[in-house]
Amino acid sequence: MARVLHIEDDPKNRLLVRKLLAAAHHEVIDAATGLEGVRLASTEEPDLVLVDIDVPDLDGYEVILRLRGMPGLAGVPLVVITAEGDRQTSLAVGADGFIGKPIDASRFPRTVERFLRGHREKEDRGTGEVLLRQRSHKIVERLERKVVELSEADARLEEMARLRREFLQNVSHELATPMTPVVGYLRLLLAEELGPLTPLQRKCLDSVQASTQRLRVLVDTLLDVSSLESRRMHFYVREYDFVDIAAKAVEEARAVFEERDVRIVQEPAPAGLMARGDPDKLKRAMVHVLDNAAKFSPRGAEIAVAVRRGGSEAHGWLALAVADDGPGVDRSHKERILEPFYQVDGSPTRSHGGVGLGLAFARHVCEAMDGAVEIESPPQEEIGGRVLRGTLVRLRVARQPSMHS
């Protein structure tokens, strides 16, 4: 029994060849495109390859040229099987034989057996060299067209990216403008400067203020991400206490913990971890990470938080480690969740809120401060005496980054 790779885009032809060769006790592996055929040829170790000329992406001649250059296929017969191909061109590019379509079902299995036993068709060397040169010119012309197409596609993508950045900036500013009077009037109402409030009115206004605050955070994040993507974000560099910033971030995120009925467990933090950078943006990055942990934790769960440090004061780093007990992150999503707008479940019916900007913002801030956002799932590090089962996000920055104010 031989293993035959059949590269053919027509499912009816694939089925016919499979039936004919299976009846002759051969195993058939199918590929519907040229690229898929090349991949299977390198992994499946076929004893013979049948290639149709008219297949998607690479055509049959290009597939033969590619297969003939693979060391693992030395001695493996490569046979063109097509209705419109040219026998001499097929032999010139490296094929060992040519079978025309429509297939003669009575003779086909015997023809395949002949190639498996060592039969090879011979090319006219002079004619073959001319045909090979002609085919090479056509391949070069095709590659040139593809390069032009890719260049044009790249230009279109860059234009779309520019329009997206402008759209983000415009939408963010349009949302921020009406937010200013809303926040101002809410402050006046809650301070009872416009008259006393009943308990029910205060409860309603507190709810409006909480929702307004979340909307304000989202607008600020949209502005920040659009600024980062356009490389126009300004960082204010000054000295700060990393532990103090982490404590303020935890306090700011406490309302989310209470809303989700999540308990926070904190390790005692060391004192005097002074650093340089932009503490305001760092705090917001920490809040995003904490908010994300609360969002994906089940009700009643724990979130463990700790401050970490490493290296010397001049060349060391500081980190906030946040571990949750949520569902975790699959390996295939670990890098993608740090991209703007990417969410593992992006459907409108998802159970978690947000628009996928928090971790992207945190990553940009950390990288600007010569650090990174690192993700472990499940966590390998014990925090606050717990090793939780979900995800650990480590937000790390340099104590003395190379950034300039």
Tab-separated table of C-alpha atoms in Angstrom:
chain	number	residue	atom	x	y	z
A	1	MET	CA	0.000	0.000	0.000
A	2	ALA	CA	1.336	3.456	-0.935
A	3	ARG	CA	0.513	6.896	0.471
A	4	VAL	CA	-0.608	9.231	-2.334
A	5	LEU	CA	-0.966	13.001	-1.934
A	6	HIS	CA	-3.575	14.415	-4.330
A	7	ILE	CA	-3.564	18.212	-4.834
A	8	GLU	CA	-6.861	19.110	-6.509
A	9	ASP	CA	-9.466	21.837	-5.856
A	10	ASP	CA	-12.446	20.030	-7.446
A	11	PRO	CA	-14.118	17.825	-4.779
A	12	LYS	CA	-15.638	15.542	-7.431
A	13	ASN	CA	-12.227	14.780	-8.907
A	14	ARG	CA	-10.790	14.232	-5.422
A	15	LEU	CA	-13.570	11.759	-4.655
A	16	LEU	CA	-13.030	9.867	-7.932
A	17	VAL	CA	-9.264	9.513	-7.391
A	18	ARG	CA	-9.824	8.455	-3.779
A	19	LYS	CA	-12.263	5.714	-4.807
A	20	LEU	CA	-10.040	4.408	-7.588
A	21	LEU	CA	-6.874	4.319	-5.464
A	22	ALA	CA	-8.620	3.029	-2.337
A	23	ALA	CA	-9.871	0.094	-4.408
A	24	ALA	CA	-6.209	-0.577	-5.265
A	25	HIS	CA	-5.405	-0.502	-1.504
A	26	HIS	CA	-3.632	2.872	-1.498
A	27	GLU	CA	-4.022	5.609	1.113
A	28	VAL	CA	-4.984	9.027	-0.305
A	29	ILE	CA	-4.331	12.401	1.347
A	30	ASP	CA	-6.239	15.352	-0.151
A	31	ALA	CA	-5.235	19.006	-0.488
A	32	ALA	CA	-7.529	21.622	-2.040
A	33	THR	CA	-4.876	24.318	-2.612
A	34	GLY	CA	-1.270	24.498	-3.721
A	35	LEU	CA	-0.008	25.852	-0.407
A	36	GLU	CA	-1.864	23.182	1.556
A	37	GLY	CA	-0.393	20.552	-0.748
A	38	VAL	CA	3.155	21.830	-0.138
A	39	ARG	CA	2.546	21.755	3.621
A	40	LEU	CA	1.202	18.198	3.559
A	41	ALA	CA	4.037	17.047	1.304
A	42	SER	CA	6.541	18.192	3.933
A	43	THR	CA	4.746	16.512	6.854
A	44	GLU	CA	3.007	13.377	5.533
A	45	GLU	CA	5.909	11.725	3.632
A	46	PRO	CA	3.927	10.667	0.550
A	47	ASP	CA	5.122	7.930	-1.806
A	48	LEU	CA	3.637	9.731	-4.821
A	49	VAL	CA	2.155	13.182	-5.475
A	50	LEU	CA	-0.600	13.909	-7.998
A	51	VAL	CA	-0.904	17.629	-8.854
A	52	ASP	CA	-3.638	19.404	-10.788
A	53	ILE	CA	-2.397	22.468	-12.713
A	54	ASP	CA	-5.392	24.698	-12.007
A	55	VAL	CA	-5.366	24.945	-8.191
A	56	PRO	CA	-5.773	28.100	-6.048
A	57	ASP	CA	-2.870	30.271	-4.791
A	58	LEU	CA	0.142	28.463	-6.332
A	59	ASP	CA	-0.640	26.831	-9.669
A	60	GLY	CA	0.395	23.254	-10.397
A	61	TYR	CA	3.656	24.198	-12.157
A	62	GLU	CA	4.734	26.301	-9.180
A	63	VAL	CA	3.804	23.476	-6.808
A	64	ILE	CA	5.958	21.032	-8.801
A	65	LEU	CA	8.899	23.467	-8.738
A	66	ARG	CA	8.500	23.858	-4.965
A	67	LEU	CA	8.163	20.128	-4.301
A	68	ARG	CA	11.110	19.248	-6.521
A	69	GLY	CA	13.305	21.477	-4.355
A	70	MET	CA	12.352	19.712	-1.091
A	71	PRO	CA	15.067	17.240	0.049
A	72	GLY	CA	12.512	14.959	1.681
A	73	LEU	CA	10.833	14.311	-1.673
A	74	ALA	CA	13.951	13.228	-3.558
A	75	GLY	CA	12.972	10.160	-5.557
A	76	VAL	CA	9.228	10.631	-4.936
A	77	PRO	CA	7.356	10.671	-8.289
A	78	LEU	CA	5.513	13.931	-8.995
A	79	VAL	CA	2.784	13.486	-11.574
A	80	VAL	CA	0.675	16.200	-13.184
A	81	ILE	CA	-2.974	15.244	-13.629
A	82	THR	CA	-4.917	17.855	-15.582
A	83	ALA	CA	-7.124	18.635	-18.564
A	84	GLU	CA	-5.449	21.864	-19.706
A	85	GLY	CA	-1.779	21.517	-18.801
A	86	ASP	CA	1.137	21.028	-21.167
A	87	ARG	CA	3.116	17.778	-20.971
A	88	GLN	CA	6.472	19.310	-21.964
A	89	THR	CA	6.091	22.239	-19.539
A	90	SER	CA	5.153	19.810	-16.768
A	91	LEU	CA	8.266	17.722	-17.399
A	92	ALA	CA	10.430	20.833	-17.732
A	93	VAL	CA	9.512	22.141	-14.262
A	94	GLY	CA	10.315	18.781	-12.664
A	95	ALA	CA	7.296	16.494	-13.062
A	96	ASP	CA	7.916	12.793	-13.661
A	97	GLY	CA	4.779	12.180	-15.666
A	98	PHE	CA	1.562	13.548	-17.084
A	99	ILE	CA	-1.962	12.104	-16.837
A	100	GLY	CA	-4.706	13.781	-18.852
A	101	LYS	CA	-8.298	14.415	-17.869
A	102	PRO	CA	-10.905	13.100	-17.967
A	103	ILE	CA	-9.382	10.191	-16.066
A	104	ASP	CA	-9.663	6.769	-17.652
A	105	ALA	CA	-10.947	4.829	-14.631
A	106	SER	CA	-9.911	1.455	-16.050
A	107	ARG	CA	-6.268	2.466	-16.672
A	108	PHE	CA	-5.670	5.017	-13.899
A	109	PRO	CA	-4.721	2.639	-11.027
A	110	ARG	CA	-2.253	0.765	-13.310
A	111	THR	CA	-0.689	4.066	-14.437
A	112	VAL	CA	-0.168	5.099	-10.809
A	113	GLU	CA	1.377	1.677	-10.065
A	114	ARG	CA	3.867	2.173	-12.921
A	115	PHE	CA	5.078	5.465	-11.430
A	116	LEU	CA	5.328	3.877	-7.994
A	117	ARG	CA	7.503	1.106	-9.470
A	118	GLY	CA	9.911	3.619	-10.992
A	119	HIS	CA	8.543	4.627	-14.389
A	120	ARG	CA	9.511	8.182	-15.390
A	121	GLU	CA	8.692	10.092	-18.581
A	122	LYS	CA	11.587	11.799	-20.357
A	123	GLU	CA	11.579	15.401	-21.508
A	124	ASP	CA	13.079	16.873	-24.656
A	125	ARG	CA	16.027	18.662	-23.000
A	126	GLY	CA	16.264	21.516	-25.510
A	127	THR	CA	12.542	22.154	-25.531
A	128	GLY	CA	12.407	21.696	-21.740
A	129	GLU	CA	14.988	24.420	-21.096
A	130	VAL	CA	13.052	26.894	-23.238
A	131	LEU	CA	9.774	26.032	-21.521
A	132	LEU	CA	11.395	26.257	-18.087
A	133	ARG	CA	12.698	29.745	-18.856
A	134	GLN	CA	9.272	30.790	-20.124
A	135	ARG	CA	7.633	29.416	-17.014
A	136	SER	CA	10.166	31.182	-14.792
A	137	HIS	CA	9.379	34.488	-16.497
A	138	LYS	CA	5.661	33.955	-15.864
A	139	ILE	CA	6.326	33.185	-12.204
A	140	VAL	CA	8.384	36.372	-11.851
A	141	GLU	CA	5.611	38.391	-13.521
A	142	ARG	CA	3.074	36.864	-11.138
A	143	LEU	CA	5.264	37.677	-8.139
A	144	GLU	CA	5.617	41.260	-9.358
A	145	ARG	CA	1.825	41.581	-9.574
A	146	LYS	CA	1.478	40.146	-6.089
A	147	VAL	CA	4.050	42.605	-4.717
A	148	VAL	CA	2.113	45.483	-6.287
A	149	GLU	CA	-1.172	44.162	-4.876
A	150	LEU	CA	0.339	43.761	-1.402
A	151	SER	CA	1.843	47.251	-1.537
A	152	GLU	CA	-1.525	48.717	-2.484
A	153	ALA	CA	-3.254	46.697	0.250
A	154	ASP	CA	-0.682	47.895	2.777
A	155	ALA	CA	-1.303	51.504	1.767
A	156	ARG	CA	-5.073	50.979	2.169
A	157	LEU	CA	-4.570	49.443	5.624
A	158	GLU	CA	-2.376	52.354	6.702
A	159	GLU	CA	-5.036	54.792	5.518
A	160	MET	CA	-7.715	52.866	7.410
A	161	ALA	CA	-5.524	52.925	10.548
A	162	ARG	CA	-5.116	56.708	10.202
A	163	LEU	CA	-8.869	57.165	9.795
A	164	ARG	CA	-9.486	54.960	12.831
A	165	ARG	CA	-7.108	57.064	14.950
A	166	GLU	CA	-8.823	60.257	13.826
A	167	PHE	CA	-12.243	58.724	14.484
A	168	LEU	CA	-11.215	57.742	18.022
A	169	GLN	CA	-9.920	61.211	18.746
A	170	ASN	CA	-13.024	62.925	17.327
A	171	VAL	CA	-15.470	60.623	19.121
A	172	SER	CA	-13.570	60.951	22.402
A	173	HIS	CA	-13.594	64.755	22.227
A	174	GLU	CA	-17.274	64.817	21.225
A	175	LEU	CA	-18.124	62.620	24.229
A	176	ALA	CA	-15.912	64.582	26.617
A	177	THR	CA	-17.460	67.970	25.759
A	178	PRO	CA	-20.990	67.276	27.114
A	179	MET	CA	-19.518	65.329	30.033
A	180	THR	CA	-18.029	68.456	31.596
A	181	PRO	CA	-21.355	70.182	32.500
A	182	VAL	CA	-22.899	66.840	33.539
A	183	VAL	CA	-20.099	66.226	36.043
A	184	GLY	CA	-20.243	69.829	37.255
A	185	TYR	CA	-23.995	69.892	37.834
A	186	LEU	CA	-23.914	66.489	39.538
A	187	ARG	CA	-21.307	67.813	41.959
A	188	LEU	CA	-23.488	70.853	42.725
A	189	LEU	CA	-26.591	68.712	43.232
A	190	LEU	CA	-24.867	66.192	45.509
A	191	ALA	CA	-23.351	69.037	47.554
A	192	GLU	CA	-26.938	70.383	47.913
A	193	GLU	CA	-25.820	73.768	46.648
A	194	LEU	CA	-28.950	73.877	44.505
A	195	GLY	CA	-31.244	72.830	47.325
A	196	PRO	CA	-31.720	69.940	49.767
A	197	LEU	CA	-32.151	66.380	48.518
A	198	THR	CA	-34.498	63.680	49.672
A	199	PRO	CA	-32.938	60.244	50.396
A	200	LEU	CA	-34.475	58.872	47.198
A	201	GLN	CA	-33.104	61.763	45.115
A	202	ARG	CA	-29.611	61.276	46.593
A	203	LYS	CA	-29.752	57.557	45.856
A	204	CYS	CA	-30.692	58.267	42.240
A	205	LEU	CA	-27.961	60.889	41.847
A	206	ASP	CA	-25.358	58.576	43.388
A	207	SER	CA	-26.262	55.970	40.779
A	208	VAL	CA	-26.002	58.569	37.987
A	209	GLN	CA	-22.634	59.740	39.329
A	210	ALA	CA	-21.256	56.157	39.403
A	211	SER	CA	-22.313	55.591	35.793
A	212	THR	CA	-20.938	58.978	34.762
A	213	GLN	CA	-17.610	58.169	36.371
A	214	ARG	CA	-17.342	54.903	34.444
A	215	LEU	CA	-18.184	56.736	31.212
A	216	ARG	CA	-15.547	59.353	32.018
A	217	VAL	CA	-12.926	56.632	32.516
A	218	LEU	CA	-13.857	55.084	29.159
A	219	VAL	CA	-13.593	58.460	27.384
A	220	ASP	CA	-10.196	59.131	28.980
A	221	THR	CA	-8.992	55.688	27.911
A	222	LEU	CA	-10.162	56.267	24.333
A	223	LEU	CA	-8.247	59.538	24.278
A	224	ASP	CA	-5.144	57.893	25.699
A	225	VAL	CA	-5.165	54.950	23.287
A	226	SER	CA	-5.674	57.193	20.257
A	227	SER	CA	-2.819	59.413	21.476
A	228	LEU	CA	-0.569	56.410	21.984
A	229	GLU	CA	-1.312	55.003	18.536
A	230	SER	CA	-0.567	58.363	16.935
A	231	ARG	CA	2.571	58.709	19.111
A	232	ARG	CA	1.318	61.994	20.530
A	233	MET	CA	0.860	61.043	24.197
A	234	HIS	CA	2.824	63.206	26.588
A	235	PHE	CA	4.267	61.728	29.768
A	236	TYR	CA	4.984	63.901	32.799
A	237	VAL	CA	8.098	62.561	34.497
A	238	ARG	CA	8.556	63.139	38.206
A	239	GLU	CA	9.489	61.238	41.341
A	240	TYR	CA	6.786	59.117	42.977
A	241	ASP	CA	6.267	56.373	45.571
A	242	PHE	CA	5.276	53.155	43.780
A	243	VAL	CA	3.628	51.689	46.905
A	244	ASP	CA	1.554	54.844	47.403
A	245	ILE	CA	0.387	54.794	43.774
A	246	ALA	CA	-0.552	51.102	44.054
A	247	ALA	CA	-2.541	51.792	47.245
A	248	LYS	CA	-4.429	54.643	45.557
A	249	ALA	CA	-5.227	52.409	42.581
A	250	VAL	CA	-6.622	49.700	44.856
A	251	GLU	CA	-8.747	52.277	46.666
A	252	GLU	CA	-10.071	53.656	43.372
A	253	ALA	CA	-11.005	50.144	42.197
A	254	ARG	CA	-12.656	49.212	45.497
A	255	ALA	CA	-16.115	50.199	44.249
A	256	VAL	CA	-15.802	47.647	41.448
A	257	PHE	CA	-14.755	44.967	43.954
A	258	GLU	CA	-17.801	45.705	46.086
A	259	GLU	CA	-20.096	45.714	43.059
A	260	ARG	CA	-18.780	42.292	42.013
A	261	ASP	CA	-18.754	40.987	45.632
A	262	VAL	CA	-15.037	40.229	45.266
A	263	ARG	CA	-12.655	40.236	48.238
A	264	ILE	CA	-9.162	41.667	47.820
A	265	VAL	CA	-6.186	40.097	49.584
A	266	GLN	CA	-3.070	42.294	49.809
A	267	GLU	CA	0.455	41.387	50.801
A	268	PRO	CA	2.180	43.867	53.125
A	269	ALA	CA	4.132	46.167	50.812
A	270	PRO	CA	7.719	47.273	51.464
A	271	ALA	CA	8.239	50.954	52.227
A	272	GLY	CA	10.207	53.566	50.342
A	273	LEU	CA	10.005	52.243	46.764
A	274	MET	CA	10.745	55.542	45.073
A	275	ALA	CA	10.892	55.745	41.275
A	276	ARG	CA	10.614	58.206	38.395
A	277	GLY	CA	7.954	58.285	35.707
A	278	ASP	CA	4.340	59.359	35.180
A	279	PRO	CA	2.487	58.288	38.351
A	280	ASP	CA	-0.938	59.440	37.124
A	281	LYS	CA	-0.900	57.285	34.018
A	282	LEU	CA	0.679	54.429	35.984
A	283	LYS	CA	-2.155	54.570	38.517
A	284	ARG	CA	-4.740	54.457	35.750
A	285	ALA	CA	-2.964	51.456	34.233
A	286	MET	CA	-3.106	49.733	37.640
A	287	VAL	CA	-6.826	50.530	37.962
A	288	HIS	CA	-7.465	48.959	34.558
A	289	VAL	CA	-5.663	45.758	35.602
A	290	LEU	CA	-7.552	45.600	38.913
A	291	ASP	CA	-10.870	46.320	37.185
A	292	ASN	CA	-10.144	43.562	34.664
A	293	ALA	CA	-9.428	41.062	37.454
A	294	ALA	CA	-12.700	41.932	39.199
A	295	LYS	CA	-14.648	41.731	35.941
A	296	PHE	CA	-13.565	38.152	35.237
A	297	SER	CA	-13.786	36.839	38.802
A	298	PRO	CA	-16.887	34.958	39.924
A	299	ARG	CA	-18.937	36.524	42.700
A	300	GLY	CA	-17.538	35.825	46.139
A	301	ALA	CA	-14.064	35.078	44.784
A	302	GLU	CA	-10.725	36.527	45.871
A	303	ILE	CA	-8.214	38.747	44.101
A	304	ALA	CA	-4.640	38.724	45.386
A	305	VAL	CA	-2.468	41.840	45.015
A	306	ALA	CA	1.220	42.351	45.779
A	307	VAL	CA	4.030	44.798	45.061
A	308	ARG	CA	7.233	43.227	43.744
A	309	ARG	CA	10.709	44.645	43.167
A	310	GLY	CA	13.970	43.486	41.616
A	311	GLY	CA	17.454	44.732	40.827
A	312	SER	CA	19.134	47.816	42.246
A	313	GLU	CA	17.560	51.212	42.882
A	314	ALA	CA	19.271	52.687	39.843
A	315	HIS	CA	18.719	49.776	37.435
A	316	GLY	CA	15.887	47.801	39.025
A	317	TRP	CA	12.195	47.380	38.388
A	318	LEU	CA	8.941	47.571	40.342
A	319	ALA	CA	5.784	45.616	39.664
A	320	LEU	CA	2.178	45.267	40.731
A	321	ALA	CA	1.058	41.626	40.561
A	322	VAL	CA	-2.689	40.979	40.394
A	323	ALA	CA	-4.016	37.400	40.447
A	324	ASP	CA	-7.648	36.394	40.049
A	325	ASP	CA	-9.703	33.226	40.358
A	326	GLY	CA	-11.475	33.581	37.027
A	327	PRO	CA	-11.604	31.273	33.987
A	328	GLY	CA	-8.025	32.041	32.891
A	329	VAL	CA	-6.681	32.937	29.456
A	330	ASP	CA	-5.937	30.406	26.737
A	331	ARG	CA	-2.381	30.477	25.378
A	332	SER	CA	-3.616	31.545	21.935
A	333	HIS	CA	-5.145	34.714	23.423
A	334	LYS	CA	-2.321	35.823	25.762
A	335	GLU	CA	-0.711	38.254	23.328
A	336	ARG	CA	-3.924	39.293	21.591
A	337	ILE	CA	-5.647	40.537	24.769
A	338	LEU	CA	-2.959	43.229	25.033
A	339	GLU	CA	-4.047	44.670	21.673
A	340	PRO	CA	-6.556	47.554	21.539
A	341	PHE	CA	-10.208	46.470	21.229
A	342	TYR	CA	-9.419	42.720	21.278
A	343	GLN	CA	-11.639	40.606	23.520
A	344	VAL	CA	-11.739	36.830	23.879
A	345	ASP	CA	-15.525	37.051	23.668
A	346	GLY	CA	-16.392	40.105	21.602
A	347	SER	CA	-20.046	39.271	20.995
A	348	PRO	CA	-22.831	41.652	22.127
A	349	THR	CA	-24.141	38.909	24.443
A	350	ARG	CA	-20.861	38.457	26.341
A	351	SER	CA	-21.127	38.279	30.129
A	352	HIS	CA	-18.301	40.772	30.772
A	353	GLY	CA	-18.395	44.502	30.106
A	354	GLY	CA	-15.727	46.743	28.650
A	355	VAL	CA	-14.463	47.455	25.156
A	356	GLY	CA	-11.006	45.867	25.297
A	357	LEU	CA	-8.872	48.961	25.924
A	358	GLY	CA	-7.687	48.602	29.529
A	359	LEU	CA	-4.864	46.114	29.092
A	360	ALA	CA	-3.748	47.802	25.867
A	361	PHE	CA	-3.465	51.108	27.720
A	362	ALA	CA	-1.569	49.431	30.581
A	363	ARG	CA	0.870	47.825	28.139
A	364	HIS	CA	1.601	51.135	26.385
A	365	VAL	CA	2.186	52.935	29.683
A	366	CYS	CA	4.511	50.201	30.971
A	367	GLU	CA	6.490	50.091	27.727
A	368	ALA	CA	6.879	53.879	27.821
A	369	MET	CA	8.377	53.424	31.308
A	370	ASP	CA	10.796	50.709	30.081
A	371	GLY	CA	8.619	47.884	31.404
A	372	ALA	CA	5.980	45.433	30.226
A	373	VAL	CA	2.703	43.716	31.072
A	374	GLU	CA	3.291	40.010	31.721
A	375	ILE	CA	0.511	37.415	31.850
A	376	GLU	CA	0.505	33.964	33.471
A	377	SER	CA	-2.474	31.642	33.250
A	378	PRO	CA	-2.783	29.873	35.574
A	379	PRO	CA	-0.628	31.861	38.041
A	380	GLN	CA	2.631	30.212	39.093
A	381	GLU	CA	3.382	32.714	41.866
A	382	GLU	CA	1.971	32.726	45.395
A	383	ILE	CA	0.485	36.077	46.383
A	384	GLY	CA	-0.814	36.828	49.855
A	385	GLY	CA	-0.551	33.160	50.746
A	386	ARG	CA	-2.755	32.160	47.794
A	387	VAL	CA	-2.092	30.472	44.490
A	388	LEU	CA	-5.239	31.267	42.524
A	389	ARG	CA	-6.466	29.373	39.463
A	390	GLY	CA	-7.253	32.161	36.986
A	391	THR	CA	-4.827	34.729	35.587
A	392	LEU	CA	-1.864	36.672	36.969
A	393	VAL	CA	-1.161	40.061	35.386
A	394	ARG	CA	2.169	41.597	36.338
A	395	LEU	CA	2.442	45.317	35.567
A	396	ARG	CA	6.195	46.090	35.603
A	397	VAL	CA	8.086	49.394	35.155
A	398	ALA	CA	11.697	50.507	35.513
A	399	ARG	CA	12.609	52.533	38.612
A	400	GLN	CA	14.652	54.920	36.499
A	401	PRO	CA	13.220	54.736	32.949
A	402	SER	CA	14.836	56.438	29.979
A	403	MET	CA	11.683	58.486	29.233
A	404	HIS	CA	11.865	62.287	29.058
A	405	SER	CA	9.304	64.821	30.216
